[in-house]
JSON list of C-alpha atoms and ligand atoms in Angstrom, two decimals:
[
{"chain": "A", "resi": 1, "resn": "UNK", "atom": "CA", "xyz": [-26.79, -7.24, -2.39]},
{"chain": "A", "resi": 2, "resn": "UNK", "atom": "CA", "xyz": [-24.88, -4.52, -4.20]},
{"chain": "A", "resi": 3, "resn": "UNK", "atom": "CA", "xyz": [-22.32, -5.36, -6.92]},
{"chain": "A", "resi": 4, "resn": "UNK", "atom": "CA", "xyz": [-19.63, -3.79, -4.83]},
{"chain": "A", "resi": 5, "resn": "UNK", "atom": "CA", "xyz": [-20.72, -5.85, -1.55]},
{"chain": "A", "resi": 6, "resn": "UNK", "atom": "CA", "xyz": [-20.58, -9.06, -4.00]},
{"chain": "A", "resi": 7, "resn": "UNK", "atom": "CA", "xyz": [-17.23, -8.21, -5.34]},
{"chain": "A", "resi": 8, "resn": "UNK", "atom": "CA", "xyz": [-15.78, -7.65, -1.85]},
{"chain": "A", "resi": 9, "resn": "UNK", "atom": "CA", "xyz": [-17.18, -10.90, -0.67]},
{"chain": "A", "resi": 10, "resn": "UNK", "atom": "CA", "xyz": [-15.79, -12.80, -3.76]},
{"chain": "A", "resi": 11, "resn": "UNK", "atom": "CA", "xyz": [-12.48, -11.28, -3.33]},
{"chain": "A", "resi": 12, "resn": "UNK", "atom": "CA", "xyz": [-12.26, -12.24, 0.43]},
{"chain": "A", "resi": 13, "resn": "UNK", "atom": "CA", "xyz": [-13.10, -15.57, -0.45]},
{"chain": "A", "resi": 14, "resn": "UNK", "atom": "CA", "xyz": [-10.28, -15.82, -3.01]},
{"chain": "A", "resi": 15, "resn": "UNK", "atom": "CA", "xyz": [-7.89, -14.43, -0.35]},
{"chain": "A", "resi": 16, "resn": "UNK", "atom": "CA", "xyz": [-8.94, -16.97, 2.07]},
{"chain": "A", "resi": 17, "resn": "UNK", "atom": "CA", "xyz": [-8.32, -19.74, -0.32]},
{"chain": "A", "resi": 18, "resn": "UNK", "atom": "CA", "xyz": [-5.07, -18.38, -1.35]},
{"chain": "A", "resi": 19, "resn": "UNK", "atom": "CA", "xyz": [-4.08, -18.06, 2.39]},
{"chain": "A", "resi": 20, "resn": "UNK", "atom": "CA", "xyz": [-5.00, -21.69, 3.14]},
{"chain": "A", "resi": 21, "resn": "UNK", "atom": "CA", "xyz": [-3.00, -22.91, 0.04]},
{"chain": "A", "resi": 22, "resn": "UNK", "atom": "CA", "xyz": [-0.10, -21.20, 1.54]},
{"chain": "A", "resi": 23, "resn": "UNK", "atom": "CA", "xyz": [-0.58, -22.20, 4.90]},
{"chain": "A", "resi": 24, "resn": "UNK", "atom": "CA", "xyz": [-1.33, -18.88, 6.13]},
{"chain": "A", "resi": 25, "resn": "UNK", "atom": "CA", "xyz": [-3.83, -17.31, 8.43]},
{"chain": "A", "resi": 26, "resn": "UNK", "atom": "CA", "xyz": [-6.48, -15.25, 6.42]},
{"chain": "A", "resi": 27, "resn": "UNK", "atom": "CA", "xyz": [-6.58, -12.77, 9.38]},
{"chain": "A", "resi": 28, "resn": "UNK", "atom": "CA", "xyz": [-3.04, -11.64, 8.41]},
{"chain": "A", "resi": 29, "resn": "UNK", "atom": "CA", "xyz": [-4.27, -10.22, 5.13]},
{"chain": "A", "resi": 30, "resn": "UNK", "atom": "CA", "xyz": [-5.73, -6.64, 4.96]},
{"chain": "A", "resi": 31, "resn": "UNK", "atom": "CA", "xyz": [-8.01, -5.74, 1.95]},
{"chain": "A", "resi": 32, "resn": "UNK", "atom": "CA", "xyz": [-7.45, -2.00, 0.90]},
{"chain": "A", "resi": 33, "resn": "UNK", "atom": "CA", "xyz": [-9.94, -0.65, -1.41]},
{"chain": "A", "resi": 34, "resn": "UNK", "atom": "CA", "xyz": [-8.27, 1.53, -3.74]},
{"chain": "A", "resi": 35, "resn": "UNK", "atom": "CA", "xyz": [-10.52, 4.72, -4.71]},
{"chain": "A", "resi": 36, "resn": "UNK", "atom": "CA", "xyz": [-8.94, 6.92, -7.25]},
{"chain": "A", "resi": 37, "resn": "UNK", "atom": "CA", "xyz": [-11.61, 8.45, -9.41]},
{"chain": "A", "resi": 38, "resn": "UNK", "atom": "CA", "xyz": [-14.30, 6.67, -7.26]},
{"chain": "A", "resi": 39, "resn": "UNK", "atom": "CA", "xyz": [-16.90, 8.82, -5.82]},
{"chain": "A", "resi": 40, "resn": "UNK", "atom": "CA", "xyz": [-18.06, 9.22, -2.31]},
{"chain": "A", "resi": 41, "resn": "UNK", "atom": "CA", "xyz": [-21.27, 7.27, -2.45]},
{"chain": "A", "resi": 42, "resn": "UNK", "atom": "CA", "xyz": [-19.63, 4.22, -3.90]},
{"chain": "A", "resi": 43, "resn": "UNK", "atom": "CA", "xyz": [-16.74, 4.36, -1.33]},
{"chain": "A", "resi": 44, "resn": "UNK", "atom": "CA", "xyz": [-19.34, 4.44, 1.55]},
{"chain": "A", "resi": 45, "resn": "UNK", "atom": "CA", "xyz": [-20.99, 1.30, -0.16]},
{"chain": "A", "resi": 46, "resn": "UNK", "atom": "CA", "xyz": [-17.53, -0.47, 0.13]},
{"chain": "A", "resi": 47, "resn": "UNK", "atom": "CA", "xyz": [-17.29, 0.66, 3.80]},
{"chain": "A", "resi": 48, "resn": "UNK", "atom": "CA", "xyz": [-20.77, -0.70, 4.43]},
{"chain": "A", "resi": 49, "resn": "UNK", "atom": "CA", "xyz": [-19.60, -3.84, 3.05]},
{"chain": "A", "resi": 50, "resn": "UNK", "atom": "CA", "xyz": [-16.67, -4.16, 5.63]},
{"chain": "A", "resi": 51, "resn": "UNK", "atom": "CA", "xyz": [-13.78, -2.21, 3.91]},
{"chain": "A", "resi": 52, "resn": "UNK", "atom": "CA", "xyz": [-11.73, -0.34, 6.69]},
{"chain": "A", "resi": 53, "resn": "UNK", "atom": "CA", "xyz": [-8.61, 0.71, 4.71]},
{"chain": "A", "resi": 54, "resn": "UNK", "atom": "CA", "xyz": [-9.07, 3.02, 1.82]},
{"chain": "A", "resi": 55, "resn": "UNK", "atom": "CA", "xyz": [-6.04, 3.80, -0.53]},
{"chain": "A", "resi": 56, "resn": "UNK", "atom": "CA", "xyz": [-5.75, 7.00, -2.45]},
{"chain": "A", "resi": 57, "resn": "UNK", "atom": "CA", "xyz": [-3.23, 8.23, -5.12]},
{"chain": "A", "resi": 58, "resn": "UNK", "atom": "CA", "xyz": [-3.70, 12.13, -4.93]},
{"chain": "A", "resi": 59, "resn": "UNK", "atom": "CA", "xyz": [-3.59, 14.53, -1.99]},
{"chain": "A", "resi": 60, "resn": "UNK", "atom": "CA", "xyz": [-6.13, 16.83, -3.22]},
{"chain": "A", "resi": 61, "resn": "UNK", "atom": "CA", "xyz": [-8.64, 14.01, -4.19]},
{"chain": "A", "resi": 62, "resn": "UNK", "atom": "CA", "xyz": [-8.12, 12.48, -0.98]},
{"chain": "A", "resi": 63, "resn": "UNK", "atom": "CA", "xyz": [-8.51, 15.74, 0.99]},
{"chain": "A", "resi": 64, "resn": "UNK", "atom": "CA", "xyz": [-12.01, 16.20, -0.60]},
{"chain": "A", "resi": 65, "resn": "UNK", "atom": "CA", "xyz": [-12.99, 12.50, 0.16]},
{"chain": "A", "resi": 66, "resn": "UNK", "atom": "CA", "xyz": [-11.51, 12.32, 3.77]},
{"chain": "A", "resi": 67, "resn": "UNK", "atom": "CA", "xyz": [-13.40, 16.01, 4.71]},
{"chain": "A", "resi": 68, "resn": "UNK", "atom": "CA", "xyz": [-16.62, 14.20, 3.62]},
{"chain": "A", "resi": 69, "resn": "UNK", "atom": "CA", "xyz": [-16.37, 10.78, 4.75]},
{"chain": "A", "resi": 70, "resn": "UNK", "atom": "CA", "xyz": [-14.08, 11.37, 7.93]},
{"chain": "A", "resi": 71, "resn": "UNK", "atom": "CA", "xyz": [-11.75, 9.17, 9.62]},
{"chain": "A", "resi": 72, "resn": "UNK", "atom": "CA", "xyz": [-13.71, 6.14, 10.72]},
{"chain": "A", "resi": 73, "resn": "UNK", "atom": "CA", "xyz": [-11.99, 4.19, 8.12]},
{"chain": "A", "resi": 74, "resn": "UNK", "atom": "CA", "xyz": [-8.20, 4.27, 7.72]},
{"chain": "A", "resi": 75, "resn": "UNK", "atom": "CA", "xyz": [-6.69, 6.37, 4.93]},
{"chain": "A", "resi": 76, "resn": "UNK", "atom": "CA", "xyz": [-3.52, 5.13, 3.14]},
{"chain": "A", "resi": 77, "resn": "UNK", "atom": "CA", "xyz": [-1.42, 7.07, 0.52]},
{"chain": "A", "resi": 78, "resn": "UNK", "atom": "CA", "xyz": [-0.15, 4.94, -2.05]},
{"chain": "A", "resi": 79, "resn": "UNK", "atom": "CA", "xyz": [0.65, 7.35, -4.99]},
{"chain": "A", "resi": 80, "resn": "UNK", "atom": "CA", "xyz": [3.69, 9.17, -5.88]},
{"chain": "A", "resi": 81, "resn": "UNK", "atom": "CA", "xyz": [4.33, 11.78, -3.29]},
{"chain": "A", "resi": 82, "resn": "UNK", "atom": "CA", "xyz": [6.11, 15.21, -3.59]},
{"chain": "A", "resi": 83, "resn": "UNK", "atom": "CA", "xyz": [8.13, 16.35, -0.84]},
{"chain": "A", "resi": 84, "resn": "UNK", "atom": "CA", "xyz": [6.43, 19.70, -0.62]},
{"chain": "A", "resi": 85, "resn": "UNK", "atom": "CA", "xyz": [3.21, 17.78, -0.06]},
{"chain": "A", "resi": 86, "resn": "UNK", "atom": "CA", "xyz": [4.38, 16.04, 3.13]},
{"chain": "A", "resi": 87, "resn": "UNK", "atom": "CA", "xyz": [2.54, 18.06, 5.47]},
{"chain": "A", "resi": 88, "resn": "UNK", "atom": "CA", "xyz": [-0.99, 17.29, 3.94]},
{"chain": "A", "resi": 89, "resn": "UNK", "atom": "CA", "xyz": [0.11, 13.61, 3.84]},
{"chain": "A", "resi": 90, "resn": "UNK", "atom": "CA", "xyz": [0.83, 13.62, 7.75]},
{"chain": "A", "resi": 91, "resn": "UNK", "atom": "CA", "xyz": [-2.41, 15.44, 8.37]},
{"chain": "A", "resi": 92, "resn": "UNK", "atom": "CA", "xyz": [-4.63, 13.06, 6.02]},
{"chain": "A", "resi": 93, "resn": "UNK", "atom": "CA", "xyz": [-3.28, 9.65, 6.02]},
{"chain": "A", "resi": 94, "resn": "UNK", "atom": "CA", "xyz": [-2.63, 6.85, 8.53]},
{"chain": "A", "resi": 95, "resn": "UNK", "atom": "CA", "xyz": [0.09, 5.38, 6.23]},
{"chain": "A", "resi": 96, "resn": "UNK", "atom": "CA", "xyz": [2.25, 6.32, 3.38]},
{"chain": "A", "resi": 97, "resn": "UNK", "atom": "CA", "xyz": [3.15, 3.27, 1.02]},
{"chain": "A", "resi": 98, "resn": "UNK", "atom": "CA", "xyz": [5.28, 5.27, -1.31]},
{"chain": "A", "resi": 99, "resn": "UNK", "atom": "CA", "xyz": [8.43, 6.61, 0.33]},
{"chain": "A", "resi": 100, "resn": "UNK", "atom": "CA", "xyz": [11.13, 6.30, -2.05]},
{"chain": "A", "resi": 101, "resn": "UNK", "atom": "CA", "xyz": [13.41, 9.16, -1.49]},
{"chain": "A", "resi": 102, "resn": "UNK", "atom": "CA", "xyz": [15.37, 10.41, 1.52]},
{"chain": "A", "resi": 103, "resn": "UNK", "atom": "CA", "xyz": [14.10, 14.02, 1.10]},
{"chain": "A", "resi": 104, "resn": "UNK", "atom": "CA", "xyz": [10.64, 12.77, 1.16]},
{"chain": "A", "resi": 105, "resn": "UNK", "atom": "CA", "xyz": [11.25, 10.68, 4.44]},
{"chain": "A", "resi": 106, "resn": "UNK", "atom": "CA", "xyz": [12.97, 13.40, 6.02]},
{"chain": "A", "resi": 107, "resn": "UNK", "atom": "CA", "xyz": [10.17, 15.90, 5.18]},
{"chain": "A", "resi": 108, "resn": "UNK", "atom": "CA", "xyz": [7.66, 13.40, 6.53]},
{"chain": "A", "resi": 109, "resn": "UNK", "atom": "CA", "xyz": [9.51, 13.11, 9.60]},
{"chain": "A", "resi": 110, "resn": "UNK", "atom": "CA", "xyz": [9.70, 16.83, 10.04]},
{"chain": "A", "resi": 111, "resn": "UNK", "atom": "CA", "xyz": [6.15, 17.43, 9.58]},
{"chain": "A", "resi": 112, "resn": "UNK", "atom": "CA", "xyz": [5.24, 14.35, 11.78]},
{"chain": "A", "resi": 113, "resn": "UNK", "atom": "CA", "xyz": [7.45, 15.86, 14.56]},
{"chain": "A", "resi": 114, "resn": "UNK", "atom": "CA", "xyz": [5.67, 19.23, 14.48]},
{"chain": "A", "resi": 115, "resn": "UNK", "atom": "CA", "xyz": [2.31, 17.70, 14.43]},
{"chain": "A", "resi": 116, "resn": "UNK", "atom": "CA", "xyz": [3.44, 15.49, 17.45]},
{"chain": "A", "resi": 117, "resn": "UNK", "atom": "CA", "xyz": [2.61, 12.10, 15.75]},
{"chain": "A", "resi": 118, "resn": "UNK", "atom": "CA", "xyz": [4.63, 9.31, 14.34]},
{"chain": "A", "resi": 119, "resn": "UNK", "atom": "CA", "xyz": [3.83, 8.56, 10.83]},
{"chain": "A", "resi": 120, "resn": "UNK", "atom": "CA", "xyz": [3.59, 4.74, 9.73]},
{"chain": "A", "resi": 121, "resn": "UNK", "atom": "CA", "xyz": [5.53, 4.22, 6.36]},
{"chain": "A", "resi": 122, "resn": "UNK", "atom": "CA", "xyz": [6.51, 1.59, 3.78]},
{"chain": "A", "resi": 123, "resn": "UNK", "atom": "CA", "xyz": [9.43, 1.81, 1.43]},
{"chain": "A", "resi": 124, "resn": "UNK", "atom": "CA", "xyz": [8.42, 1.41, -2.11]},
{"chain": "A", "resi": 125, "resn": "UNK", "atom": "CA", "xyz": [10.87, -0.83, -4.14]},
{"chain": "A", "resi": 126, "resn": "UNK", "atom": "CA", "xyz": [11.07, -0.71, -7.71]},
{"chain": "A", "resi": 127, "resn": "UNK", "atom": "CA", "xyz": [12.18, -4.36, -8.65]},
{"chain": "A", "resi": 128, "resn": "UNK", "atom": "CA", "xyz": [11.51, -4.34, -12.42]},
{"chain": "A", "resi": 129, "resn": "UNK", "atom": "CA", "xyz": [14.07, -1.49, -13.18]},
{"chain": "A", "resi": 130, "resn": "UNK", "atom": "CA", "xyz": [11.37, 0.36, -15.27]},
{"chain": "A", "resi": 131, "resn": "UNK", "atom": "CA", "xyz": [12.54, 4.13, -15.13]},
{"chain": "A", "resi": 132, "resn": "UNK", "atom": "CA", "xyz": [9.14, 5.37, -15.36]},
{"chain": "A", "resi": 133, "resn": "UNK", "atom": "CA", "xyz": [8.25, 3.69, -11.89]},
{"chain": "A", "resi": 134, "resn": "UNK", "atom": "CA", "xyz": [8.84, 5.01, -8.64]},
{"chain": "A", "resi": 135, "resn": "UNK", "atom": "CA", "xyz": [10.59, 3.25, -5.85]},
{"chain": "A", "resi": 136, "resn": "UNK", "atom": "CA", "xyz": [14.06, 2.82, -4.76]},
{"chain": "A", "resi": 137, "resn": "UNK", "atom": "CA", "xyz": [16.12, 0.15, -6.48]},
{"chain": "A", "resi": 138, "resn": "UNK", "atom": "CA", "xyz": [16.93, -2.83, -4.04]},
{"chain": "A", "resi": 139, "resn": "UNK", "atom": "CA", "xyz": [20.80, -2.36, -4.07]},
{"chain": "A", "resi": 140, "resn": "UNK", "atom": "CA", "xyz": [19.92, 0.87, -1.92]},
{"chain": "A", "resi": 141, "resn": "UNK", "atom": "CA", "xyz": [17.39, -0.74, 0.51]},
{"chain": "A", "resi": 142, "resn": "UNK", "atom": "CA", "xyz": [19.55, -1.48, 3.29]},
{"chain": "A", "resi": 143, "resn": "UNK", "atom": "CA", "xyz": [21.34, 2.01, 3.23]},
{"chain": "A", "resi": 144, "resn": "UNK", "atom": "CA", "xyz": [17.78, 3.55, 2.97]},
{"chain": "A", "resi": 145, "resn": "UNK", "atom": "CA", "xyz": [16.37, 1.46, 5.87]},
{"chain": "A", "resi": 146, "resn": "UNK", "atom": "CA", "xyz": [19.34, 2.49, 8.00]},
{"chain": "A", "resi": 147, "resn": "UNK", "atom": "CA", "xyz": [18.69, 6.30, 7.32]},
{"chain": "A", "resi": 148, "resn": "UNK", "atom": "CA", "xyz": [14.94, 6.09, 8.02]},
{"chain": "A", "resi": 149, "resn": "UNK", "atom": "CA", "xyz": [15.78, 4.05, 11.23]},
{"chain": "A", "resi": 150, "resn": "UNK", "atom": "CA", "xyz": [17.28, 7.35, 12.57]},
{"chain": "A", "resi": 151, "resn": "UNK", "atom": "CA", "xyz": [14.16, 9.50, 11.79]},
{"chain": "A", "resi": 152, "resn": "UNK", "atom": "CA", "xyz": [12.48, 9.42, 15.17]},
{"chain": "A", "resi": 153, "resn": "UNK", "atom": "CA", "xyz": [8.98, 10.42, 13.84]},
{"chain": "A", "resi": 154, "resn": "UNK", "atom": "CA", "xyz": [8.86, 7.55, 11.29]},
{"chain": "A", "resi": 155, "resn": "UNK", "atom": "CA", "xyz": [7.79, 3.96, 12.15]},
{"chain": "A", "resi": 156, "resn": "UNK", "atom": "CA", "xyz": [8.84, 1.86, 9.31]},
{"chain": "A", "resi": 157, "resn": "UNK", "atom": "CA", "xyz": [6.50, -1.28, 9.06]},
{"chain": "A", "resi": 158, "resn": "UNK", "atom": "CA", "xyz": [7.51, -2.89, 5.61]},
{"chain": "A", "resi": 159, "resn": "UNK", "atom": "CA", "xyz": [7.83, -2.76, 1.95]},
{"chain": "A", "resi": 160, "resn": "UNK", "atom": "CA", "xyz": [5.45, -2.11, -1.06]},
{"chain": "A", "resi": 161, "resn": "UNK", "atom": "CA", "xyz": [6.04, -3.00, -4.73]},
{"chain": "A", "resi": 162, "resn": "UNK", "atom": "CA", "xyz": [4.27, -2.64, -8.09]},
{"chain": "A", "resi": 163, "resn": "UNK", "atom": "CA", "xyz": [5.40, -5.27, -10.59]},
{"chain": "A", "resi": 164, "resn": "UNK", "atom": "CA", "xyz": [5.25, -4.46, -14.41]},
{"chain": "A", "resi": 165, "resn": "UNK", "atom": "CA", "xyz": [1.91, -4.54, -16.21]},
{"chain": "A", "resi": 166, "resn": "UNK", "atom": "CA", "xyz": [1.49, -8.02, -17.83]},
{"chain": "A", "resi": 167, "resn": "UNK", "atom": "CA", "xyz": [-1.71, -9.93, -19.02]},
{"chain": "A", "resi": 168, "resn": "UNK", "atom": "CA", "xyz": [-0.48, -12.99, -17.09]},
{"chain": "A", "resi": 169, "resn": "UNK", "atom": "CA", "xyz": [-0.60, -12.53, -13.47]},
{"chain": "A", "resi": 170, "resn": "UNK", "atom": "CA", "xyz": [2.03, -15.44, -12.80]},
{"chain": "A", "resi": 171, "resn": "UNK", "atom": "CA", "xyz": [4.57, -12.92, -14.11]},
{"chain": "A", "resi": 172, "resn": "UNK", "atom": "CA", "xyz": [4.13, -10.93, -10.99]},
{"chain": "A", "resi": 173, "resn": "UNK", "atom": "CA", "xyz": [5.08, -13.82, -8.83]},
{"chain": "A", "resi": 174, "resn": "UNK", "atom": "CA", "xyz": [8.95, -13.45, -8.96]},
{"chain": "A", "resi": 175, "resn": "UNK", "atom": "CA", "xyz": [8.62, -9.65, -8.06]},
{"chain": "A", "resi": 176, "resn": "UNK", "atom": "CA", "xyz": [6.46, -10.52, -4.89]},
{"chain": "A", "resi": 177, "resn": "UNK", "atom": "CA", "xyz": [8.89, -13.49, -3.85]},
{"chain": "A", "resi": 178, "resn": "UNK", "atom": "CA", "xyz": [11.64, -11.03, -4.13]},
{"chain": "A", "resi": 179, "resn": "UNK", "atom": "CA", "xyz": [9.84, -8.39, -2.15]},
{"chain": "A", "resi": 180, "resn": "UNK", "atom": "CA", "xyz": [9.28, -10.96, 0.66]},
{"chain": "A", "resi": 181, "resn": "UNK", "atom": "CA", "xyz": [12.90, -11.91, 0.44]},
{"chain": "A", "resi": 182, "resn": "UNK", "atom": "CA", "xyz": [13.97, -8.54, 0.89]},
{"chain": "A", "resi": 183, "resn": "UNK", "atom": "CA", "xyz": [11.73, -7.83, 3.66]},
{"chain": "A", "resi": 184, "resn": "UNK", "atom": "CA", "xyz": [13.02, -10.93, 5.48]},
{"chain": "A", "resi": 185, "resn": "UNK", "atom": "CA", "xyz": [16.68, -9.93, 4.84]},
{"chain": "A", "resi": 186, "resn": "UNK", "atom": "CA", "xyz": [15.98, -6.45, 6.51]},
{"chain": "A", "resi": 187, "resn": "UNK", "atom": "CA", "xyz": [14.05, -7.92, 9.44]},
{"chain": "A", "resi": 188, "resn": "UNK", "atom": "CA", "xyz": [16.81, -10.19, 9.97]},
{"chain": "A", "resi": 189, "resn": "UNK", "atom": "CA", "xyz": [19.19, -7.37, 10.92]},
{"chain": "A", "resi": 190, "resn": "UNK", "atom": "CA", "xyz": [16.78, -6.47, 13.89]},
{"chain": "A", "resi": 191, "resn": "UNK", "atom": "CA", "xyz": [17.32, -2.52, 13.45]},
{"chain": "A", "resi": 192, "resn": "UNK", "atom": "CA", "xyz": [15.69, -0.66, 16.23]},
{"chain": "A", "resi": 193, "resn": "UNK", "atom": "CA", "xyz": [12.63, 1.17, 15.28]},
{"chain": "A", "resi": 194, "resn": "UNK", "atom": "CA", "xyz": [11.96, -1.03, 12.29]},
{"chain": "A", "resi": 195, "resn": "UNK", "atom": "CA", "xyz": [9.51, -4.08, 12.32]},
{"chain": "A", "resi": 196, "resn": "UNK", "atom": "CA", "xyz": [9.19, -5.08, 8.65]},
{"chain": "A", "resi": 197, "resn": "UNK", "atom": "CA", "xyz": [5.95, -7.08, 9.13]},
{"chain": "A", "resi": 198, "resn": "UNK", "atom": "CA", "xyz": [3.97, -5.51, 6.18]},
{"chain": "A", "resi": 199, "resn": "UNK", "atom": "CA", "xyz": [4.25, -6.55, 2.54]},
{"chain": "A", "resi": 200, "resn": "UNK", "atom": "CA", "xyz": [1.92, -4.08, 0.33]},
{"chain": "A", "resi": 201, "resn": "UNK", "atom": "CA", "xyz": [1.45, -6.03, -2.84]},
{"chain": "A", "resi": 202, "resn": "UNK", "atom": "CA", "xyz": [-1.06, -7.49, -5.03]},
{"chain": "A", "resi": 203, "resn": "UNK", "atom": "CA", "xyz": [-3.75, -5.67, -6.99]},
{"chain": "A", "resi": 204, "resn": "UNK", "atom": "CA", "xyz": [-6.87, -6.61, -9.10]},
{"chain": "A", "resi": 205, "resn": "UNK", "atom": "CA", "xyz": [-5.33, -9.11, -11.35]},
{"chain": "A", "resi": 206, "resn": "UNK", "atom": "CA", "xyz": [-2.66, -10.68, -9.09]},
{"chain": "A", "resi": 207, "resn": "UNK", "atom": "CA", "xyz": [-3.61, -10.44, -5.53]},
{"chain": "A", "resi": 208, "resn": "UNK", "atom": "CA", "xyz": [-4.07, -14.10, -5.23]},
{"chain": "A", "resi": 209, "resn": "UNK", "atom": "CA", "xyz": [-0.51, -14.83, -6.15]},
{"chain": "A", "resi": 210, "resn": "UNK", "atom": "CA", "xyz": [0.63, -11.96, -3.80]},
{"chain": "A", "resi": 211, "resn": "UNK", "atom": "CA", "xyz": [-1.17, -13.64, -0.94]},
{"chain": "A", "resi": 212, "resn": "UNK", "atom": "CA", "xyz": [0.52, -16.96, -1.92]},
{"chain": "A", "resi": 213, "resn": "UNK", "atom": "CA", "xyz": [3.71, -15.14, -1.58]},
{"chain": "A", "resi": 214, "resn": "UNK", "atom": "CA", "xyz": [3.18, -13.39, 1.63]},
{"chain": "A", "resi": 215, "resn": "UNK", "atom": "CA", "xyz": [1.38, -10.28, 1.06]},
{"chain": "A", "resi": 216, "resn": "UNK", "atom": "CA", "xyz": [-0.23, -8.57, 4.22]},
{"chain": "A", "resi": 217, "resn": "UNK", "atom": "CA", "xyz": [-2.02, -5.66, 2.49]},
{"chain": "A", "resi": 218, "resn": "UNK", "atom": "CA", "xyz": [-3.67, -6.14, -0.91]},
{"chain": "A", "resi": 219, "resn": "UNK", "atom": "CA", "xyz": [-4.39, -2.93, -2.81]},
{"chain": "A", "resi": 220, "resn": "UNK", "atom": "CA", "xyz": [-7.74, -3.44, -4.90]},
{"chain": "A", "resi": 221, "resn": "UNK", "atom": "CA", "xyz": [-9.49, -1.01, -7.05]},
{"chain": "A", "resi": 222, "resn": "UNK", "atom": "CA", "xyz": [-11.09, -2.37, -10.41]},
{"chain": "A", "resi": 223, "resn": "UNK", "atom": "CA", "xyz": [-12.13, -5.73, -9.00]},
{"chain": "A", "resi": 224, "resn": "UNK", "atom": "CA", "xyz": [-14.16, -3.88, -6.40]},
{"chain": "A", "resi": 225, "resn": "UNK", "atom": "CA", "xyz": [-15.59, -0.84, -8.23]},
{"chain": "A", "resi": 226, "resn": "UNK", "atom": "CA", "xyz": [-15.33, -2.00, -11.81]},
{"chain": "A", "resi": 227, "resn": "UNK", "atom": "CA", "xyz": [-13.06, -0.23, -14.55]},
{"chain": "A", "resi": 228, "resn": "UNK", "atom": "CA", "xyz": [-12.16, 3.34, -14.01]},
{"chain": "A", "resi": 229, "resn": "UNK", "atom": "CA", "xyz": [-13.35, 5.82, -16.36]},
{"chain": "B", "resi": 301, "resn": "PLP", "atom": "C1", "xyz": [-4.41, 2.21, -8.96]},
{"chain": "B", "resi": 301, "resn": "PLP", "atom": "C2", "xyz": [-3.59, 1.28, -7.98]},
{"chain": "B", "resi": 301, "resn": "PLP", "atom": "C3", "xyz": [-3.97, 0.13, -7.45]},
{"chain": "B", "resi": 301, "resn": "PLP", "atom": "C4", "xyz": [-5.16, -0.65, -7.64]},
{"chain": "B", "resi": 301, "resn": "PLP", "atom": "O1", "xyz": [-5.16, -1.06, -9.10]},
{"chain": "B", "resi": 301, "resn": "PLP", "atom": "P1", "xyz": [-6.43, -2.00, -9.41]},
{"chain": "B", "resi": 301, "resn": "PLP", "atom": "O2", "xyz": [-5.81, -2.56, -10.81]},
{"chain": "B", "resi": 301, "resn": "PLP", "atom": "O3", "xyz": [-7.39, -1.13, -9.90]},
{"chain": "B", "resi": 301, "resn": "PLP", "atom": "O4", "xyz": [-6.75, -2.97, -8.65]},
{"chain": "B", "resi": 301, "resn": "PLP", "atom": "C5", "xyz": [-3.09, -0.38, -6.53]},
{"chain": "B", "resi": 301, "resn": "PLP", "atom": "N1", "xyz": [-1.88, 0.19, -6.11]},
{"chain": "B", "resi": 301, "resn": "PLP", "atom": "C6", "xyz": [-1.63, 1.33, -6.67]},
{"chain": "B", "resi": 301, "resn": "PLP", "atom": "C7", "xyz": [-0.38, 2.07, -6.24]},
{"chain": "B", "resi": 301, "resn": "PLP", "atom": "C8", "xyz": [-2.45, 1.95, -7.69]},
{"chain": "B", "resi": 301, "resn": "PLP", "atom": "O5", "xyz": [-2.00, 3.22, -8.05]}
]
């Protein structure tokens, strides 16, 4: 068994344990392999070990890999996206996790319309207030959701966040529970075209806590592939 396969099995076990601890169905949690800087051969190993969602941060890098590996698996955009790259995002990806500006949402909507598709998106929320981080501030969330709901070629499925870096994963917990609370608050309003089932949260160091707090998509790089060079 390869290291990558072993890592993935280990992570799935930890996810299952965290799900049972918190009275959740493990089937409700999707494991995304984050593959920035990871070469195609190792991505294929991950896919052969059962990975069916791949997360990429950069358009160019993703394009090169998608041309090679094809669309048997789902490709998700998780990195900062410039509005002028929206057309590539629509062409390449099944979902964008990092929608954080109206102009970006508008541009994805416009490009999805001309491509004749509906793009699945998540709203990235910045809960830590760190200025270097992308994401909208939570005070703007409801307004933002209302605006996005009016875009016919976007399907808003939930929220995404990235807590500040910390050497203690427990420090991520309040950010994860806050994201879930916001998700529930939006879901409560029953806005047409908005489903809010997905919570994209949890990375290599804190995914078990994210699952305990309701994550439906964990985004994992280093715990699968090792440290990035
Ligand atoms: C790199 C990255 C991840 C994965 O981080 P790891 O610590 O390698 O698990 C998850 N989400 C985003 C947005 C990333 O950029």
